[in-house]
Amino acid sequence: MADIRLAIGGEVFHARFEEAAAPQTCAQFRSMLPYRDRIIHVRWSGEACWIPMGSRDLSIGYENATSYPAPGQIIVHPGHVSNVSETEILLAYGPCCFASKAGQLAGNHFLTIHDDLDRLARVCRSVLWDGAKDIVFEAA
């Protein structure tokens, strides 16, 4: 059973909240639904796509933070906490070490896509080669 329906350029995936490990992050993101933006490919982090959110303050700290999200894991960097990088969401589809031009970062792992990871990789590689795509997160 999925908590979130996630559409990237029209391709639909389903994700589960990591409630036990990141309750504050999950609650904050749930309050933002439906969330619409554009997703682009990372420059420094490996096989991942990201959503830059600028100076947006999500009013969360670090919880369940990782620098090495696995394929299908979605993390958020609460920018104001580190003052190193902006607030951003990262979606790993392959090997990834979350980083910015200032160096390695960590983000809160709060959502996971468990199925269709091969299709997720194809969609994310198309972001790399074809450019930004629309992304929508909504309650399932």
mmCIF file of C-alpha atoms in Angstrom:
data_model
loop_
_atom_site.group_PDB
_atom_site.id
_atom_site.type_symbol
_atom_site.label_atom_id
_atom_site.label_comp_id
_atom_site.label_asym_id
_atom_site.label_seq_id
_atom_site.Cartn_x
_atom_site.Cartn_y
_atom_site.Cartn_z
ATOM 1 C CA MET A 1 0.000 0.000 0.000
ATOM 2 C CA ALA A 2 1.472 3.359 -1.043
ATOM 3 C CA ASP A 3 1.267 6.662 0.807
ATOM 4 C CA ILE A 4 2.322 8.840 -2.124
ATOM 5 C CA ARG A 5 1.632 8.830 -5.836
ATOM 6 C CA LEU A 6 4.622 10.347 -7.586
ATOM 7 C CA ALA A 7 4.511 11.385 -11.257
ATOM 8 C CA ILE A 8 7.680 12.340 -13.114
ATOM 9 C CA GLY A 9 7.004 13.596 -16.617
ATOM 10 C CA GLY A 10 3.791 11.560 -16.662
ATOM 11 C CA GLU A 11 5.392 8.299 -15.412
ATOM 12 C CA VAL A 12 3.729 7.213 -12.153
ATOM 13 C CA PHE A 13 5.456 5.616 -9.156
ATOM 14 C CA HIS A 14 4.281 4.824 -5.629
ATOM 15 C CA ALA A 15 6.211 5.560 -2.444
ATOM 16 C CA ARG A 16 5.910 4.903 1.272
ATOM 17 C CA PHE A 17 6.659 7.381 4.032
ATOM 18 C CA GLU A 18 9.440 6.415 6.456
ATOM 19 C CA GLU A 19 7.261 7.464 9.418
ATOM 20 C CA ALA A 20 9.134 5.657 12.182
ATOM 21 C CA ALA A 21 12.560 6.951 11.145
ATOM 22 C CA ALA A 22 11.650 10.501 10.037
ATOM 23 C CA PRO A 23 8.331 11.528 11.637
ATOM 24 C CA GLN A 24 8.884 15.321 11.545
ATOM 25 C CA THR A 25 10.026 15.297 7.923
ATOM 26 C CA CYS A 26 7.083 13.101 6.891
ATOM 27 C CA ALA A 27 4.595 15.349 8.703
ATOM 28 C CA GLN A 28 6.047 18.499 7.138
ATOM 29 C CA PHE A 29 6.043 17.030 3.634
ATOM 30 C CA ARG A 30 2.518 15.659 4.074
ATOM 31 C CA SER A 31 1.369 19.218 4.911
ATOM 32 C CA MET A 32 2.773 20.409 1.554
ATOM 33 C CA LEU A 33 0.755 17.941 -0.563
ATOM 34 C CA PRO A 34 0.030 18.073 -3.367
ATOM 35 C CA TYR A 35 3.549 19.274 -4.182
ATOM 36 C CA ARG A 36 4.371 20.282 -7.762
ATOM 37 C CA ASP A 37 7.750 21.333 -9.098
ATOM 38 C CA ARG A 38 10.404 20.591 -11.732
ATOM 39 C CA ILE A 39 13.084 17.943 -11.281
ATOM 40 C CA ILE A 40 16.569 18.157 -12.779
ATOM 41 C CA HIS A 41 19.596 15.860 -12.810
ATOM 42 C CA VAL A 42 22.270 16.300 -10.137
ATOM 43 C CA ARG A 43 25.758 17.556 -10.972
ATOM 44 C CA TRP A 44 27.888 16.205 -8.123
ATOM 45 C CA SER A 45 25.946 13.373 -6.484
ATOM 46 C CA GLY A 46 26.027 10.551 -9.042
ATOM 47 C CA GLU A 47 22.856 8.844 -10.258
ATOM 48 C CA ALA A 48 20.106 11.019 -8.816
ATOM 49 C CA CYS A 49 17.721 13.824 -9.666
ATOM 50 C CA TRP A 50 16.903 16.781 -7.458
ATOM 51 C CA ILE A 51 14.433 19.549 -6.813
ATOM 52 C CA PRO A 52 16.096 22.821 -5.759
ATOM 53 C CA MET A 53 13.890 24.624 -3.239
ATOM 54 C CA GLY A 54 16.073 27.673 -2.605
ATOM 55 C CA SER A 55 15.776 29.301 0.795
ATOM 56 C CA ARG A 56 12.462 27.593 1.657
ATOM 57 C CA ASP A 57 12.455 26.812 5.382
ATOM 58 C CA LEU A 58 10.817 23.459 6.096
ATOM 59 C CA SER A 59 11.268 23.967 9.858
ATOM 60 C CA ILE A 60 12.881 20.557 10.311
ATOM 61 C CA GLY A 61 16.297 19.421 11.479
ATOM 62 C CA TYR A 62 18.204 16.295 10.627
ATOM 63 C CA GLU A 63 16.548 12.923 11.247
ATOM 64 C CA ASN A 64 17.296 9.627 9.543
ATOM 65 C CA ALA A 65 19.955 11.531 7.607
ATOM 66 C CA THR A 66 22.169 9.858 5.022
ATOM 67 C CA SER A 67 24.710 10.871 2.415
ATOM 68 C CA TYR A 68 24.282 7.583 0.538
ATOM 69 C CA PRO A 69 20.637 7.065 -0.424
ATOM 70 C CA ALA A 70 19.880 3.769 -2.164
ATOM 71 C CA PRO A 71 17.950 3.618 -5.452
ATOM 72 C CA GLY A 72 14.345 4.623 -4.824
ATOM 73 C CA GLN A 73 15.107 6.538 -1.638
ATOM 74 C CA ILE A 74 14.020 10.173 -1.471
ATOM 75 C CA ILE A 75 15.805 12.535 0.889
ATOM 76 C CA VAL A 76 15.426 16.196 1.789
ATOM 77 C CA HIS A 77 18.214 18.529 2.822
ATOM 78 C CA PRO A 78 16.928 21.153 5.294
ATOM 79 C CA GLY A 79 19.111 23.965 3.961
ATOM 80 C CA HIS A 80 18.955 26.251 6.968
ATOM 81 C CA VAL A 81 20.484 23.587 9.229
ATOM 82 C CA SER A 82 23.891 23.425 7.546
ATOM 83 C CA ASN A 83 24.134 26.807 5.806
ATOM 84 C CA VAL A 84 26.157 24.928 3.161
ATOM 85 C CA SER A 85 23.474 24.303 0.562
ATOM 86 C CA GLU A 86 19.918 25.276 -0.195
ATOM 87 C CA THR A 87 16.839 23.285 0.778
ATOM 88 C CA GLU A 88 16.456 20.484 -1.740
ATOM 89 C CA ILE A 89 14.866 17.106 -2.407
ATOM 90 C CA LEU A 90 16.977 14.339 -3.938
ATOM 91 C CA LEU A 91 15.745 11.116 -5.572
ATOM 92 C CA ALA A 92 18.413 8.428 -6.023
ATOM 93 C CA TYR A 93 18.076 5.991 -8.921
ATOM 94 C CA GLY A 94 21.569 4.433 -8.804
ATOM 95 C CA PRO A 95 24.862 4.814 -6.911
ATOM 96 C CA CYS A 96 24.801 8.172 -5.141
ATOM 97 C CA CYS A 97 26.820 10.232 -2.682
ATOM 98 C CA PHE A 98 24.786 13.345 -1.889
ATOM 99 C CA ALA A 99 26.952 16.437 -2.434
ATOM 100 C CA SER A 100 27.025 20.066 -3.504
ATOM 101 C CA LYS A 101 29.743 22.320 -4.878
ATOM 102 C CA ALA A 102 30.763 22.838 -1.244
ATOM 103 C CA GLY A 103 31.184 19.100 -0.566
ATOM 104 C CA GLN A 104 29.300 16.156 0.891
ATOM 105 C CA LEU A 105 25.804 16.732 2.308
ATOM 106 C CA ALA A 106 23.281 14.671 4.247
ATOM 107 C CA GLY A 107 19.537 14.570 3.836
ATOM 108 C CA ASN A 108 16.574 13.088 5.688
ATOM 109 C CA HIS A 109 15.424 9.814 4.117
ATOM 110 C CA PHE A 110 11.640 10.202 4.344
ATOM 111 C CA LEU A 111 10.130 8.437 1.299
ATOM 112 C CA THR A 112 10.956 5.215 -0.540
ATOM 113 C CA ILE A 113 9.894 3.919 -3.942
ATOM 114 C CA HIS A 114 10.085 0.117 -3.627
ATOM 115 C CA ASP A 115 8.864 -1.048 -7.040
ATOM 116 C CA ASP A 116 9.694 -0.338 -10.681
ATOM 117 C CA LEU A 117 13.271 0.774 -9.920
ATOM 118 C CA ASP A 118 14.429 -0.138 -13.453
ATOM 119 C CA ARG A 119 11.708 2.113 -14.891
ATOM 120 C CA LEU A 120 12.634 4.830 -12.373
ATOM 121 C CA ALA A 121 16.241 4.673 -13.612
ATOM 122 C CA ARG A 122 15.061 5.031 -17.242
ATOM 123 C CA VAL A 123 12.919 8.057 -16.364
ATOM 124 C CA CYS A 124 15.724 9.702 -14.378
ATOM 125 C CA ARG A 125 18.270 9.075 -17.148
ATOM 126 C CA SER A 126 15.865 10.811 -19.514
ATOM 127 C CA VAL A 127 16.035 13.837 -17.181
ATOM 128 C CA LEU A 128 19.819 13.738 -17.651
ATOM 129 C CA TRP A 129 19.660 13.555 -21.454
ATOM 130 C CA ASP A 130 16.421 15.415 -22.238
ATOM 131 C CA GLY A 131 16.240 18.003 -19.438
ATOM 132 C CA ALA A 132 13.950 18.988 -16.591
ATOM 133 C CA LYS A 133 10.582 17.288 -16.123
ATOM 134 C CA ASP A 134 7.482 18.127 -14.144
ATOM 135 C CA ILE A 135 7.111 16.219 -10.884
ATOM 136 C CA VAL A 136 4.010 15.872 -8.701
ATOM 137 C CA PHE A 137 3.716 14.287 -5.258
ATOM 138 C CA GLU A 138 0.172 13.610 -4.051
ATOM 139 C CA ALA A 139 -1.537 11.424 -1.496
ATOM 140 C CA ALA A 140 -2.247 7.945 -2.879
#
